[in-house]
GROMACS .gro file of C-alpha atoms in nm:
model
  329
    1MET     CA    1  -1.293   0.604  -1.170
    2GLU     CA    2  -1.380   0.237  -0.941
    3VAL     CA    3  -1.629   0.217  -0.743
    4PHE     CA    4  -1.519  -0.008  -0.447
    5ASP     CA    5  -1.752  -0.240  -0.239
    6TYR     CA    6  -1.675  -0.165   0.138
    7ASP     CA    7  -1.865  -0.488   0.264
    8LYS     CA    8  -1.686  -0.710  -0.021
    9ILE     CA    9  -1.348  -0.589   0.129
   10ARG     CA   10  -1.413  -0.606   0.460
   11ALA     CA   11  -1.577  -0.997   0.438
   12THR     CA   12  -1.224  -1.037   0.232
   13LEU     CA   13  -0.969  -0.894   0.482
   14LEU     CA   14  -1.149  -1.081   0.780
   15LYS     CA   15  -1.061  -1.359   0.627
   16GLY     CA   16  -0.700  -1.268   0.634
   17PRO     CA   17  -0.390  -1.455   0.798
   18ARG     CA   18  -0.334  -1.210   1.038
   19VAL     CA   19  -0.667  -1.251   1.202
   20THR     CA   20  -0.707  -1.591   1.126
   21SER     CA   21  -0.405  -1.829   1.118
   22LEU     CA   22  -0.126  -1.598   1.272
   23LEU     CA   23  -0.390  -1.447   1.557
   24ASN     CA   24  -0.273  -1.666   1.832
   25HIS     CA   25   0.082  -1.636   1.714
   26PHE     CA   26   0.074  -1.299   1.763
   27GLU     CA   27  -0.098  -1.315   2.102
   28ASN     CA   28   0.181  -1.503   2.234
   29ILE     CA   29   0.387  -1.211   2.132
   30ALA     CA   30   0.188  -0.941   2.246
   31ALA     CA   31   0.185  -1.146   2.592
   32GLY     CA   32   0.529  -1.206   2.609
   33ILE     CA   33   0.489  -1.601   2.544
   34SER     CA   34   0.733  -1.641   2.259
   35GLN     CA   35   0.941  -1.426   2.029
   36ALA     CA   36   1.059  -1.243   2.334
   37PRO     CA   37   1.399  -0.984   2.290
   38THR     CA   38   1.688  -1.133   2.502
   39GLN     CA   39   1.737  -0.727   2.546
   40SER     CA   40   1.594  -0.385   2.573
   41ILE     CA   41   1.632  -0.211   2.248
   42TYR     CA   42   1.743   0.166   2.281
   43ALA     CA   43   1.761   0.428   1.943
   44ALA     CA   44   2.145   0.439   1.907
   45SER     CA   45   2.345   0.724   2.098
   46ASP     CA   46   2.459   0.897   1.786
   47PHE     CA   47   2.117   0.931   1.703
   48LEU     CA   48   2.006   1.057   1.960
   49SER     CA   49   2.279   1.288   1.954
   50LYS     CA   50   2.182   1.527   1.707
   51SER     CA   51   1.890   1.655   1.866
   52ASN     CA   52   1.722   1.737   2.182
   53GLU     CA   53   1.371   1.625   2.050
   54TYR     CA   54   1.496   1.257   1.982
   55ARG     CA   55   1.648   1.247   2.314
   56GLU     CA   56   1.300   1.367   2.504
   57TYR     CA   57   1.088   1.182   2.224
   58HIS     CA   58   1.285   0.843   2.358
   59THR     CA   59   1.258   0.897   2.700
   60VAL     CA   60   0.862   0.885   2.658
   61PHE     CA   61   0.871   0.636   2.365
   62GLN     CA   62   1.062   0.422   2.572
   63ARG     CA   63   0.817   0.452   2.884
   64ASN     CA   64   0.528   0.357   2.694
   65ILE     CA   65   0.689   0.068   2.504
   66GLY     CA   66   0.518  -0.206   2.500
   67THR     CA   67   0.544  -0.669   2.527
   68PHE     CA   68   0.495  -0.653   2.131
   69TYR     CA   69   0.635  -0.320   2.008
   70LYS     CA   70   0.987  -0.474   2.198
   71HIS     CA   71   0.978  -0.754   1.977
   72LEU     CA   72   0.886  -0.508   1.696
   73CYS     CA   73   1.175  -0.271   1.731
   74ALA     CA   74   1.391  -0.535   1.763
   75SER     CA   75   1.259  -0.734   1.432
   76ILE     CA   76   1.326  -0.443   1.243
   77PRO     CA   77   1.623  -0.257   1.183
   78PHE     CA   78   1.693   0.117   1.327
   79PHE     CA   79   1.315   0.115   1.328
   80ILE     CA   80   1.289   0.272   1.716
   81GLU     CA   81   1.530   0.567   1.516
   82GLU     CA   82   1.253   0.581   1.238
   83GLN     CA   83   0.949   0.611   1.524
   84CYS     CA   84   1.159   0.862   1.709
   85ARG     CA   85   1.210   1.053   1.372
   86ILE     CA   86   0.841   1.064   1.225
   87GLY     CA   87   0.682   1.128   1.561
   88VAL     CA   88   0.900   1.430   1.604
   89ALA     CA   89   0.783   1.572   1.246
   90LEU     CA   90   0.467   1.432   1.309
   91GLN     CA   91   0.475   1.702   1.659
   92ARG     CA   92   0.622   2.000   1.417
   93LEU     CA   93   0.341   1.950   1.168
   94ALA     CA   94   0.075   1.994   1.379
   95LYS     CA   95   0.199   2.273   1.612
   96HIS     CA   96   0.253   2.477   1.258
   97ARG     CA   97  -0.105   2.334   1.110
   98LEU     CA   98  -0.277   2.442   1.432
   99LYS     CA   99  -0.168   2.822   1.496
  100ASP     CA  100  -0.500   2.872   1.377
  101GLU     CA  101  -0.705   2.609   1.455
  102LYS     CA  102  -0.866   2.524   1.776
  103ASN     CA  103  -0.910   2.159   1.709
  104PRO     CA  104  -0.681   1.902   1.812
  105PHE     CA  105  -0.469   1.768   1.541
  106THR     CA  106  -0.563   1.386   1.477
  107TYR     CA  107  -0.387   1.081   1.420
  108TYR     CA  108  -0.519   0.686   1.355
  109GLU     CA  109  -0.226   0.410   1.324
  110THR     CA  110  -0.380   0.113   1.205
  111SER     CA  111  -0.295  -0.233   1.350
  112SER     CA  112   0.017  -0.124   1.595
  113ALA     CA  113  -0.030  -0.377   1.843
  114ASP     CA  114  -0.018  -0.195   2.200
  115GLY     CA  115  -0.006   0.146   2.069
  116THR     CA  116   0.338   0.213   2.187
  117ASN     CA  117   0.413   0.506   1.938
  118ALA     CA  118   0.094   0.647   1.920
  119ARG     CA  119   0.054   0.709   2.279
  120THR     CA  120   0.388   0.849   2.313
  121LEU     CA  121   0.292   1.078   2.005
  122ALA     CA  122  -0.014   1.187   2.220
  123GLU     CA  123   0.183   1.267   2.549
  124TYR     CA  124   0.531   1.436   2.365
  125SER     CA  125   0.263   1.677   2.197
  126GLN     CA  126   0.108   1.723   2.570
  127GLY     CA  127  -0.287   1.646   2.397
  128MET     CA  128  -0.185   1.846   2.088
  129ILE     CA  129  -0.221   1.543   1.889
  130ARG     CA  130  -0.494   1.262   1.938
  131THR     CA  131  -0.417   0.924   1.847
  132LEU     CA  132  -0.643   0.599   1.799
  133THR     CA  133  -0.518   0.265   1.754
  134ASP     CA  134  -0.641  -0.058   1.740
  135SER     CA  135  -0.523  -0.437   1.774
  136PRO     CA  136  -0.717  -0.738   1.718
  137ASN     CA  137  -0.568  -0.954   2.013
  138PRO     CA  138  -0.661  -0.912   2.404
  139ALA     CA  139  -0.278  -0.870   2.540
  140ASN     CA  140  -0.187  -0.553   2.275
  141ALA     CA  141  -0.527  -0.388   2.451
  142GLU     CA  142  -0.400  -0.510   2.813
  143ASN     CA  143  -0.045  -0.343   2.775
  144PHE     CA  144  -0.189  -0.046   2.595
  145HIS     CA  145  -0.434   0.040   2.910
  146LYS     CA  146  -0.139  -0.027   3.156
  147LEU     CA  147   0.109   0.146   2.995
  148CYS     CA  148  -0.076   0.475   2.891
  149GLN     CA  149  -0.059   0.792   3.176
  150HIS     CA  150  -0.248   1.009   2.970
  151SER     CA  151  -0.659   1.107   2.795
  152TYR     CA  152  -0.513   1.177   2.478
  153SER     CA  153  -0.487   0.845   2.310
  154ASP     CA  154  -0.730   0.525   2.290
  155ILE     CA  155  -0.738   0.173   2.113
  156TYR     CA  156  -1.010  -0.053   1.969
  157MET     CA  157  -0.976  -0.399   2.063
  158GLY     CA  158  -1.048  -0.549   1.726
  159PRO     CA  159  -0.933  -0.572   1.320
  160PHE     CA  160  -0.874  -0.225   1.147
  161VAL     CA  161  -1.122  -0.349   0.916
  162ASP     CA  162  -1.380  -0.175   1.195
  163ILE     CA  163  -1.230   0.140   1.183
  164THR     CA  164  -1.548   0.307   0.990
  165PRO     CA  165  -1.630   0.644   0.951
  166GLU     CA  166  -1.990   0.502   1.101
  167TYR     CA  167  -1.758   0.398   1.437
  168ILE     CA  168  -1.597   0.730   1.446
  169SER     CA  169  -1.888   0.976   1.398
  170ALA     CA  170  -2.075   0.714   1.659
  171ARG     CA  171  -1.789   0.810   1.895
  172ASN     CA  172  -1.937   1.032   2.139
  173ASP     CA  173  -1.679   1.015   2.399
  174ARG     CA  174  -1.382   1.112   2.144
  175PRO     CA  175  -1.565   1.409   1.953
  176ASP     CA  176  -1.236   1.536   1.833
  177LEU     CA  177  -1.180   1.232   1.548
  178LYS     CA  178  -1.531   1.250   1.421
  179TYR     CA  179  -1.441   1.419   1.108
  180GLY     CA  180  -1.182   1.253   1.021
  181PHE     CA  181  -0.773   1.281   1.054
  182ASP     CA  182  -0.534   1.469   0.998
  183VAL     CA  183  -0.272   1.145   0.954
  184ILE     CA  184  -0.311   0.799   0.877
  185TYR     CA  185  -0.007   0.544   0.955
  186GLU     CA  186  -0.070   0.200   0.798
  187ASN     CA  187   0.215   0.015   1.062
  188THR     CA  188   0.264  -0.282   0.838
  189THR     CA  189  -0.133  -0.382   0.863
  190PHE     CA  190  -0.186  -0.458   0.492
  191GLN     CA  191   0.104  -0.758   0.460
  192MET     CA  192  -0.102  -0.924   0.746
  193TYR     CA  193  -0.433  -0.960   0.506
  194HIS     CA  194  -0.430  -0.922   0.184
  195PRO     CA  195  -0.254  -0.839  -0.119
  196ASN     CA  196  -0.500  -0.587  -0.297
  197ARG     CA  197  -0.346  -0.269  -0.176
  198LYS     CA  198  -0.605  -0.045  -0.405
  199ALA     CA  199  -0.862  -0.183  -0.233
  200GLN     CA  200  -0.710  -0.153   0.114
  201ILE     CA  201  -0.630   0.174   0.056
  202ALA     CA  202  -0.955   0.305  -0.012
  203TYR     CA  203  -1.106   0.122   0.246
  204VAL     CA  204  -0.859   0.304   0.495
  205LYS     CA  205  -0.897   0.684   0.328
  206ARG     CA  206  -1.251   0.724   0.371
  207LEU     CA  207  -1.098   0.800   0.761
  208LEU     CA  208  -0.882   1.060   0.615
  209LYS     CA  209  -0.915   1.481   0.638
  210SER     CA  210  -0.937   1.590   0.243
  211ASP     CA  211  -0.596   1.739   0.286
  212GLY     CA  212  -0.455   1.484   0.526
  213LEU     CA  213  -0.127   1.259   0.483
  214MET     CA  214  -0.143   0.858   0.475
  215ILE     CA  215   0.227   0.696   0.583
  216PHE     CA  216   0.276   0.331   0.438
  217CYS     CA  217   0.503   0.176   0.652
  218GLU     CA  218   0.540  -0.207   0.497
  219LYS     CA  219   0.768  -0.468   0.428
  220LEU     CA  220   0.806  -0.508   0.067
  221ILE     CA  221   0.873  -0.789  -0.195
  222ASN     CA  222   1.130  -0.751  -0.389
  223PRO     CA  223   1.147  -0.869  -0.759
  224VAL     CA  224   1.478  -1.012  -0.740
  225ARG     CA  225   1.473  -1.301  -0.540
  226ASP     CA  226   1.810  -1.319  -0.435
  227GLU     CA  227   1.843  -0.962  -0.314
  228TYR     CA  228   1.470  -1.009  -0.122
  229GLU     CA  229   1.694  -1.271   0.039
  230ARG     CA  230   2.019  -1.086   0.053
  231ARG     CA  231   1.831  -0.826   0.275
  232GLU     CA  232   1.658  -1.065   0.467
  233HIS     CA  233   1.998  -1.260   0.626
  234LEU     CA  234   2.126  -0.876   0.643
  235LYS     CA  235   1.826  -0.814   0.879
  236ASP     CA  236   1.840  -1.178   1.097
  237ASN     CA  237   2.206  -1.179   1.101
  238LEU     CA  238   2.369  -0.843   1.174
  239PHE     CA  239   2.098  -0.664   1.369
  240LYS     CA  240   1.796  -0.931   1.485
  241ALA     CA  241   2.106  -1.204   1.593
  242HIS     CA  242   2.142  -0.926   1.864
  243TYR     CA  243   1.808  -0.954   2.050
  244PHE     CA  244   1.644  -1.308   1.933
  245THR     CA  245   1.790  -1.662   1.963
  246LYS     CA  246   1.885  -1.828   1.641
  247ALA     CA  247   1.580  -2.033   1.709
  248ASP     CA  248   1.339  -1.773   1.739
  249ILE     CA  249   1.449  -1.640   1.420
  250ASP     CA  250   1.410  -1.946   1.259
  251GLN     CA  251   1.059  -2.033   1.441
  252LYS     CA  252   0.912  -1.632   1.326
  253VAL     CA  253   1.027  -1.741   0.948
  254SER     CA  254   0.837  -2.092   0.926
  255GLN     CA  255   0.532  -2.010   1.175
  256ILE     CA  256   0.456  -1.584   1.042
  257LEU     CA  257   0.681  -1.426   0.740
  258GLU     CA  258   0.612  -1.709   0.474
  259GLU     CA  259   0.278  -1.693   0.500
  260MET     CA  260   0.318  -1.304   0.553
  261GLU     CA  261   0.484  -1.274   0.239
  262GLN     CA  262   0.172  -1.422   0.031
  263CYS     CA  263   0.008  -1.083   0.107
  264GLN     CA  264   0.324  -0.823   0.008
  265VAL     CA  265   0.370  -0.643  -0.257
  266THR     CA  266   0.636  -0.484  -0.420
  267LEU     CA  267   0.759  -0.153  -0.435
  268ASP     CA  268   0.640  -0.027  -0.813
  269GLU     CA  269   0.305  -0.230  -0.688
  270LEU     CA  270   0.246  -0.010  -0.375
  271VAL     CA  271   0.316   0.322  -0.584
  272ASP     CA  272   0.064   0.206  -0.867
  273SER     CA  273  -0.221   0.177  -0.614
  274ILE     CA  274  -0.171   0.454  -0.393
  275SER     CA  275  -0.130   0.660  -0.755
  276TYR     CA  276  -0.523   0.582  -0.813
  277HIS     CA  277  -0.597   0.744  -0.457
  278PHE     CA  278  -0.332   1.034  -0.396
  279LYS     CA  279  -0.198   1.296  -0.616
  280TYR     CA  280   0.147   1.314  -0.457
  281ALA     CA  281   0.412   1.064  -0.290
  282TYR     CA  282   0.731   1.049  -0.171
  283MET     CA  283   0.943   0.743  -0.020
  284ILE     CA  284   1.145   0.851   0.352
  285TRP     CA  285   1.250   0.562   0.460
  286ASN     CA  286   1.426   0.223   0.390
  287SER     CA  287   1.603  -0.081   0.572
  288THR     CA  288   1.604  -0.361   0.394
  289ASN     CA  289   1.280  -0.476   0.248
  290PHE     CA  290   1.114  -0.228   0.503
  291TYR     CA  291   1.016   0.091   0.343
  292GLU     CA  292   0.831   0.392   0.449
  293LEU     CA  293   0.596   0.612   0.157
  294VAL     CA  294   0.392   0.908   0.226
  295ALA     CA  295   0.097   1.070   0.051
  296SER     CA  296  -0.122   1.313   0.019
  297ASN     CA  297  -0.373   1.484  -0.228
  298ASP     CA  298  -0.267   1.836  -0.075
  299ARG     CA  299   0.106   1.914  -0.191
  300SER     CA  300   0.193   2.191  -0.005
  301ASN     CA  301   0.105   2.016   0.322
  302LEU     CA  302   0.289   1.712   0.230
  303GLU     CA  303   0.596   1.928   0.162
  304LYS     CA  304   0.543   2.096   0.495
  305PHE     CA  305   0.593   1.760   0.633
  306ILE     CA  306   0.858   1.640   0.411
  307SER     CA  307   1.062   2.017   0.546
  308PHE     CA  308   1.021   1.890   0.924
  309LEU     CA  309   1.139   1.544   0.861
  310GLY     CA  310   1.481   1.490   0.984
  311GLU     CA  311   1.776   1.323   0.872
  312HIS     CA  312   1.699   0.941   0.840
  313TYR     CA  313   1.939   0.696   1.068
  314VAL     CA  314   1.962   0.413   0.845
  315PRO     CA  315   2.364   0.299   0.862
  316ALA     CA  316   2.531   0.057   0.618
  317PRO     CA  317   2.471  -0.163   0.463
  318PHE     CA  318   2.050  -0.191   0.596
  319LEU     CA  319   2.050   0.080   0.393
  320CYS     CA  320   1.998  -0.001   0.038
  321GLU     CA  321   1.858   0.289  -0.124
  322GLU     CA  322   2.080   0.555  -0.286
  323VAL     CA  323   1.845   0.820  -0.249
  324LEU     CA  324   1.625   0.787  -0.004
  325VAL     CA  325   1.408   1.099   0.078
  326LYS     CA  326   1.243   1.159  -0.269
  327PRO     CA  327   0.898   1.235  -0.504
  328LEU     CA  328   0.736   0.916  -0.647
  329LEU     CA  329   0.442   1.130  -0.745
   0.00000   0.00000   0.00000
């Protein structure tokens, strides 16, 4: 078993694009100075009609949505629907898990901008779920505090590498977090720092309870370059074009996406890194080049979560996997 040098991992990640060359670009997005959608984004009505829970969650989500998260949901096809699907499933899991427990269900979302979905999850569950998020951009923290209407969520202003076992154990004002997290959601974070997923997972997994779930939401490189580009064109021309000008789309490619690609990995590479740390994993979502995977060392807990997941909502041609929800490990 490899021994990880966490100080070395931290030092490497602090040289990553997200907190160096891209930091100001993300601050401008968070402040609404650049890359702002031209219209509001809402979940599709035929998705919301599937469940009262989805409608209720979506209402809370819209009340909590911050400036950066508007940009994010307008950039990833049908991500807002997936946030509702994941949020409702996690609330169901928390309710199931807490039948015989007194401690709240805990959730950490890495570098999740203004923390829209974490705040929504805490509010929707009425405090059953306590959440922590982080961002290295002051504008995201300002949005968080402006929009948060409860005491069940918190944000750390700084990079995700600052969230360590020592950090949470010292948070006497947040005692629910001291024992780690039931769920960690990696929200398109690792791809902004470095391609070494094995080390990144090792760094964050220290915060996860032994039976916890880790969800990975990432934009992945396709080993077939033409297929990767085909999916990018679908995203840009059939989805993002509804929310951004062509100039904004082109600018993001040149300012952010080209650099971000250097830190992306393939699906096989991500699964291989996950397999080093977890016994079980599922693919649970895909939209163009974006994927969600969930992993755990507790098969029962993982399968219970899978059972709580509603049907995915990604219409053709954005769904690129023939079988979506499937075991990978």
